[in-house]
mmCIF file of C-alpha atoms and ligand atoms in Angstrom:
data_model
loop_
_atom_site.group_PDB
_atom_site.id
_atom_site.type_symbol
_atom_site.label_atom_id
_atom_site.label_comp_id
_atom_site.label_asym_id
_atom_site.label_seq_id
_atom_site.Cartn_x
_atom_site.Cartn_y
_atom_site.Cartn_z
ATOM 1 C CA UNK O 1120 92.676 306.698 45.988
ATOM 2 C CA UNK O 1121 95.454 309.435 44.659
ATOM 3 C CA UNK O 1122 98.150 308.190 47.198
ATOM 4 C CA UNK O 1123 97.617 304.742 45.311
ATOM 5 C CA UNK O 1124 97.810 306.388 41.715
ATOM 6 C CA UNK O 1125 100.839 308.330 43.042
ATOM 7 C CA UNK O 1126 102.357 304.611 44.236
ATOM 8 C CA UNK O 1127 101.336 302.741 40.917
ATOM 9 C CA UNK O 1128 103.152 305.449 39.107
ATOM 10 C CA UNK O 1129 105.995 305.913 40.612
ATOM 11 C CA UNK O 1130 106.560 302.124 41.400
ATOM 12 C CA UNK O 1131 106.459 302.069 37.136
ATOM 13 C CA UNK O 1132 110.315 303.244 37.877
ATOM 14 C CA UNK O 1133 111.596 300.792 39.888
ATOM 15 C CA UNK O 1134 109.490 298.002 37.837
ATOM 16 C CA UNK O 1135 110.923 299.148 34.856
ATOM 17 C CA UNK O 1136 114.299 299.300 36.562
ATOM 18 C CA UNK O 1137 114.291 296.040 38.368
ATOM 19 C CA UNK O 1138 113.034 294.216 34.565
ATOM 20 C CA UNK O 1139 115.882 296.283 32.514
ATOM 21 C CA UNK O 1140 118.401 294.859 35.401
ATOM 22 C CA UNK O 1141 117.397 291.583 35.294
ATOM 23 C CA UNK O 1142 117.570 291.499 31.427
ATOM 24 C CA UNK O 1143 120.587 292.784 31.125
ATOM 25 C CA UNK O 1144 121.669 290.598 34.065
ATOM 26 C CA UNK O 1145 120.113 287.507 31.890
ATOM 27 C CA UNK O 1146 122.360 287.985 28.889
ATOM 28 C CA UNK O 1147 125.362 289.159 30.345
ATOM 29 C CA UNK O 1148 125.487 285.655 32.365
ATOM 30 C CA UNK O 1149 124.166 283.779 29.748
ATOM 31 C CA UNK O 1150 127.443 282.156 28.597
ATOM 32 C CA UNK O 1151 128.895 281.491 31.690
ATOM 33 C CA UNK O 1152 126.403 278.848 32.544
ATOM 34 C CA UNK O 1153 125.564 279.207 36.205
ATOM 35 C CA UNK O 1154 122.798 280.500 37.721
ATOM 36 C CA UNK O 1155 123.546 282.156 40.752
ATOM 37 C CA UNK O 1156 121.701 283.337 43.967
ATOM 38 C CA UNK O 1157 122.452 286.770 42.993
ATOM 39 C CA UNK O 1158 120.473 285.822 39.649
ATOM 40 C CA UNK O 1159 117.453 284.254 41.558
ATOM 41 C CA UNK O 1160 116.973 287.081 44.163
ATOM 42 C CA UNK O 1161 117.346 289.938 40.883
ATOM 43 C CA UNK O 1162 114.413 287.664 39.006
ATOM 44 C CA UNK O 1163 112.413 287.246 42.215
ATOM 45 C CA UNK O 1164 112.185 291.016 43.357
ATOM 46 C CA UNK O 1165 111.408 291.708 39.931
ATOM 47 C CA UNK O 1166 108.445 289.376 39.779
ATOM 48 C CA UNK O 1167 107.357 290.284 43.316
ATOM 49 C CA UNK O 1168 107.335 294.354 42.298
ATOM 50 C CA UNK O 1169 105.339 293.682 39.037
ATOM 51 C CA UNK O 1170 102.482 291.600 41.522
ATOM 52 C CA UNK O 1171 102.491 294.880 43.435
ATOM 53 C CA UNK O 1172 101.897 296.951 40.322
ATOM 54 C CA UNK O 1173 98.941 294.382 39.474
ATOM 55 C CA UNK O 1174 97.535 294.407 43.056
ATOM 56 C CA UNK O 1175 97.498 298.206 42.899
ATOM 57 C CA UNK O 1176 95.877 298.175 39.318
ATOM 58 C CA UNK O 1177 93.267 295.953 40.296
ATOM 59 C CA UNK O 1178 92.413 298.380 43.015
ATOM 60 C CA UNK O 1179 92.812 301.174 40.058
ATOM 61 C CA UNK O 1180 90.845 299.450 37.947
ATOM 62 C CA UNK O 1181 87.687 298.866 39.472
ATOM 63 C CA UNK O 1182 88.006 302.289 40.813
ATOM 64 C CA UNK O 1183 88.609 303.388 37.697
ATOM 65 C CA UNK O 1184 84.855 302.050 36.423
ATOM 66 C CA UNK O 1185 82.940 303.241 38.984
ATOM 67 C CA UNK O 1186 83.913 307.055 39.395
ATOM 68 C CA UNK O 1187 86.299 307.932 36.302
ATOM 69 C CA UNK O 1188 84.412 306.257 32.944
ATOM 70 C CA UNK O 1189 81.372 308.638 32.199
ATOM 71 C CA UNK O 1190 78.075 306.566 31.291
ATOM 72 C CA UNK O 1191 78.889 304.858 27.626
ATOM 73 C CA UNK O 1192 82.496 306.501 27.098
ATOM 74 C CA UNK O 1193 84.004 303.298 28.683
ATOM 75 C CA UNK O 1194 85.064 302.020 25.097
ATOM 76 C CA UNK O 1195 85.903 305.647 23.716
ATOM 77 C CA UNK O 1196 88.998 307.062 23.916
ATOM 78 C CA UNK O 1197 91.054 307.903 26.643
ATOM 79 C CA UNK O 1198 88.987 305.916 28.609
ATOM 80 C CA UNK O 1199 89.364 302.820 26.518
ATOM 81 C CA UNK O 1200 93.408 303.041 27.291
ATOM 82 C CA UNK O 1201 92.717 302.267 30.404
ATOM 83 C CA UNK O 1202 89.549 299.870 30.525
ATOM 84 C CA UNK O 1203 91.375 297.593 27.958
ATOM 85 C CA UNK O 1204 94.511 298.011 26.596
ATOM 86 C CA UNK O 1205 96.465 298.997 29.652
ATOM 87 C CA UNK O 1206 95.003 296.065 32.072
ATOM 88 C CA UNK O 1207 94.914 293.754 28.899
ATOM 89 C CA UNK O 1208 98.766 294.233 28.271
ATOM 90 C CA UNK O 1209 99.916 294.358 31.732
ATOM 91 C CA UNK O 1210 98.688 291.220 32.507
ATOM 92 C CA UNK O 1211 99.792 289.316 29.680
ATOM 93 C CA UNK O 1212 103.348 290.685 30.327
ATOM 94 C CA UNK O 1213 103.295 290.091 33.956
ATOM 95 C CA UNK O 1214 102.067 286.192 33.508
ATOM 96 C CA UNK O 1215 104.910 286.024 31.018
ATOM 97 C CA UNK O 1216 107.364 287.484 33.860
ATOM 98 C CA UNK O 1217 105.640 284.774 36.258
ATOM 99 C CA UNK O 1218 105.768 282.167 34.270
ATOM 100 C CA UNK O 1219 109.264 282.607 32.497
ATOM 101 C CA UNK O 1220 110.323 282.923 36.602
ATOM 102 C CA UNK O 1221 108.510 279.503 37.039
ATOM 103 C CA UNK O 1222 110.254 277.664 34.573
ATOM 104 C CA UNK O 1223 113.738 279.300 35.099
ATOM 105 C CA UNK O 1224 113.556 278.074 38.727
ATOM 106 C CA UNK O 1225 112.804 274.652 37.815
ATOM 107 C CA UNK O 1226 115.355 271.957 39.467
ATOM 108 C CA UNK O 1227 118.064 269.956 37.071
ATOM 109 C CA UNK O 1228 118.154 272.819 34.379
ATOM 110 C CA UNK O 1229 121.605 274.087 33.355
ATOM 111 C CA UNK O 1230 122.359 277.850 34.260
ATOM 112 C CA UNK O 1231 122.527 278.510 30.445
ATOM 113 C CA UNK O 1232 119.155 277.803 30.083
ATOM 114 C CA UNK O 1233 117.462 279.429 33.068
ATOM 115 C CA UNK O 1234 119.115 282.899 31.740
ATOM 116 C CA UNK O 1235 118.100 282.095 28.193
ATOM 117 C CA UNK O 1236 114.083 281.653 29.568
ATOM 118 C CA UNK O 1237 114.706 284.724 31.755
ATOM 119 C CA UNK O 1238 116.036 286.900 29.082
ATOM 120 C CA UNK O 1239 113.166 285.789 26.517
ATOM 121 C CA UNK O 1240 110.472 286.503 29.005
ATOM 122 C CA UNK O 1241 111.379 289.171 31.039
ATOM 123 C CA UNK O 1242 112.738 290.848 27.477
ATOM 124 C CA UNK O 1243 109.541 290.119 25.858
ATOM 125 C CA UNK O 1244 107.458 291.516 29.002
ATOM 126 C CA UNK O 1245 109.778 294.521 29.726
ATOM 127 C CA UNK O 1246 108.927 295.595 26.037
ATOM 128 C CA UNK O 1247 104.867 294.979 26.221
ATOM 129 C CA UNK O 1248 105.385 296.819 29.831
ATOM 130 C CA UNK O 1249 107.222 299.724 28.327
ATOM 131 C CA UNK O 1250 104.529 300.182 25.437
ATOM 132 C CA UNK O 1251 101.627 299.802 27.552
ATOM 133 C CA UNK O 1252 102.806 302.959 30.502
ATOM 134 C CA UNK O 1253 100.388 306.193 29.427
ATOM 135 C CA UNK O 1254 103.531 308.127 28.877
ATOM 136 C CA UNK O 1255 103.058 311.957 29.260
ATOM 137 C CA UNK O 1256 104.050 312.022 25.247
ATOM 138 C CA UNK O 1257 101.126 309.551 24.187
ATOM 139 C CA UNK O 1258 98.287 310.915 21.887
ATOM 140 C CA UNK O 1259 94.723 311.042 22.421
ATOM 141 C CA UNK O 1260 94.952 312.487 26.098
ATOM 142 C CA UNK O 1261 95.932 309.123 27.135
ATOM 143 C CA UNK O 1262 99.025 310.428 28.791
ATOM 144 C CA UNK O 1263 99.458 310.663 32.387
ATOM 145 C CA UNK O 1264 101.913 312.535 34.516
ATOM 146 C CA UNK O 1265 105.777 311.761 34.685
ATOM 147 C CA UNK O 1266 105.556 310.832 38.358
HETATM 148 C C1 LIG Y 865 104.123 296.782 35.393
HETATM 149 C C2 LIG Y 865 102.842 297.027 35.336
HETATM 150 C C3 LIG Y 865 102.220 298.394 35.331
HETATM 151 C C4 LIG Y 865 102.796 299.633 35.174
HETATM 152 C C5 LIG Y 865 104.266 299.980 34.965
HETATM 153 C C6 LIG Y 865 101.711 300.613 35.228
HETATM 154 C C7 LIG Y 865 101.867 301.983 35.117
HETATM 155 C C8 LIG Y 865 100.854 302.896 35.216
HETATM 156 C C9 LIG Y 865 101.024 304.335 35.168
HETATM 157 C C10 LIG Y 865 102.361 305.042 34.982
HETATM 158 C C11 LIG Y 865 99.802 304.910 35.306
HETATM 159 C C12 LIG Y 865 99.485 306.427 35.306
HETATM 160 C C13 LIG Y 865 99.333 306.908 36.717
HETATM 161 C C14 LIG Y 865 99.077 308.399 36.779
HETATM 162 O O1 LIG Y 865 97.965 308.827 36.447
HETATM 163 O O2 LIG Y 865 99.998 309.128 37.172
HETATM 164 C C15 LIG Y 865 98.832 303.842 35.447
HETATM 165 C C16 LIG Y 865 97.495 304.021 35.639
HETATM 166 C C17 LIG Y 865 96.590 303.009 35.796
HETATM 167 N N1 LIG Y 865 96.865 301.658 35.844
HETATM 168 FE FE1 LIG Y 865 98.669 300.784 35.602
HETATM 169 N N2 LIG Y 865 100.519 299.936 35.402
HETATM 170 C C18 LIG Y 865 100.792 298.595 35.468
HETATM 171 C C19 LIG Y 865 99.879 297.575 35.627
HETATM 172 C C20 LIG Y 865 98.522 297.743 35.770
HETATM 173 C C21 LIG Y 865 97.554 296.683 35.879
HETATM 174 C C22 LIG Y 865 97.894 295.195 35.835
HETATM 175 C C23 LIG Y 865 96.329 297.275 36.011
HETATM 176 C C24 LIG Y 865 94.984 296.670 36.176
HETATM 177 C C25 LIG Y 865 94.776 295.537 36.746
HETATM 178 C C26 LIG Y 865 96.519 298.700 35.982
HETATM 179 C C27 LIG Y 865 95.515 299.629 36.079
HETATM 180 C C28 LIG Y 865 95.677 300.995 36.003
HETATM 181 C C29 LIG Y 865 94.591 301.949 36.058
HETATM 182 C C30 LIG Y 865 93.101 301.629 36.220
HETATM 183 C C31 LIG Y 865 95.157 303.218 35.939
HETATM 184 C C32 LIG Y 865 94.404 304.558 35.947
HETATM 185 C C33 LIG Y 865 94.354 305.061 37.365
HETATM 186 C C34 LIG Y 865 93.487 306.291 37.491
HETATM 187 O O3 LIG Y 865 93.763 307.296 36.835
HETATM 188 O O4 LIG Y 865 92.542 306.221 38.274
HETATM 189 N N3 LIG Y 865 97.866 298.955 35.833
HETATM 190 N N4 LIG Y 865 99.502 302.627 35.395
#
């Protein structure tokens, strides 16, 4: 199970990467109106990394019940990080990430509109995303490692 924590939290990098890329990528093409294969393959390896991160959490997750959350502490804190609010958040932002994708990819819309609906959902995600990581910082002993 470790060698899958170590993978979900280093794969946080390149998810967090990938979504800052395609935002960025999103408004600085915004104007110009087309929406490029370049554009489609930096929204689609996005989307496909953050499924990863959710397949691996799922794994996490139930793992996380059965030998992590000592009997009755599951909604105390630090547990309670983990048993709701991280799986809570990450899924809402990765459905927004999916389904922003979805409707970006949809045929007869002009370029300026796919980038608008990829910068509004991939910007609103990539902020839920970055809020929701148990930074080494965070209080409570909710923080995790760096790596
Ligand atoms: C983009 C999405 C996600 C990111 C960036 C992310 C990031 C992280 C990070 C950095 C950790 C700390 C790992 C460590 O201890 O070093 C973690 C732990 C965890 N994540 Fe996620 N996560 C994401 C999505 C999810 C989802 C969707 C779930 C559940 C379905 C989930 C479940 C868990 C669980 C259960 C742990 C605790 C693992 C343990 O200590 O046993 N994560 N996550």
């Amino acid at each position: 199970m470790d060698i899958l924590v170590s993978a979900h939290s280093g794969l946080r990098y390149i998810a967090l990467l990938l979504l800052v890329i395609a935002v960025v990528n999103a408004i600085g093409n915004k104007t110009k109106g087309e929406y490029l294969k370049k554009d489609k393959m930096i929204n689609l390896f996005t989307m496909i990394t953050m499924h990863i991160q959710l397949l691996i959490g799922l794994v996490l997750y139930i793992n996380f019940w059965i030998s992590k959350v000592p009997a009755g502490a599951a909604m105390k804190m630090p547990f309670r990080f983990y048993t709701v609010e991280h799986i809570f958040m990450m899924i809402i932002a990765i459905a927004l990430i999916t389904i922003g994708r979805k409707k970006a990819e949809k045929e007869g819309l002009a370029g300026f509109n796919k980038h608008r609906l990829i910068r509004n959902f991939y910007g609103l995600a990539l902020i839920i995303i970055f809020f929701a990581i148990p930074w080494p910082f965070l209080r409570e002993g909710i923080g995790a490692g760096w790596f």
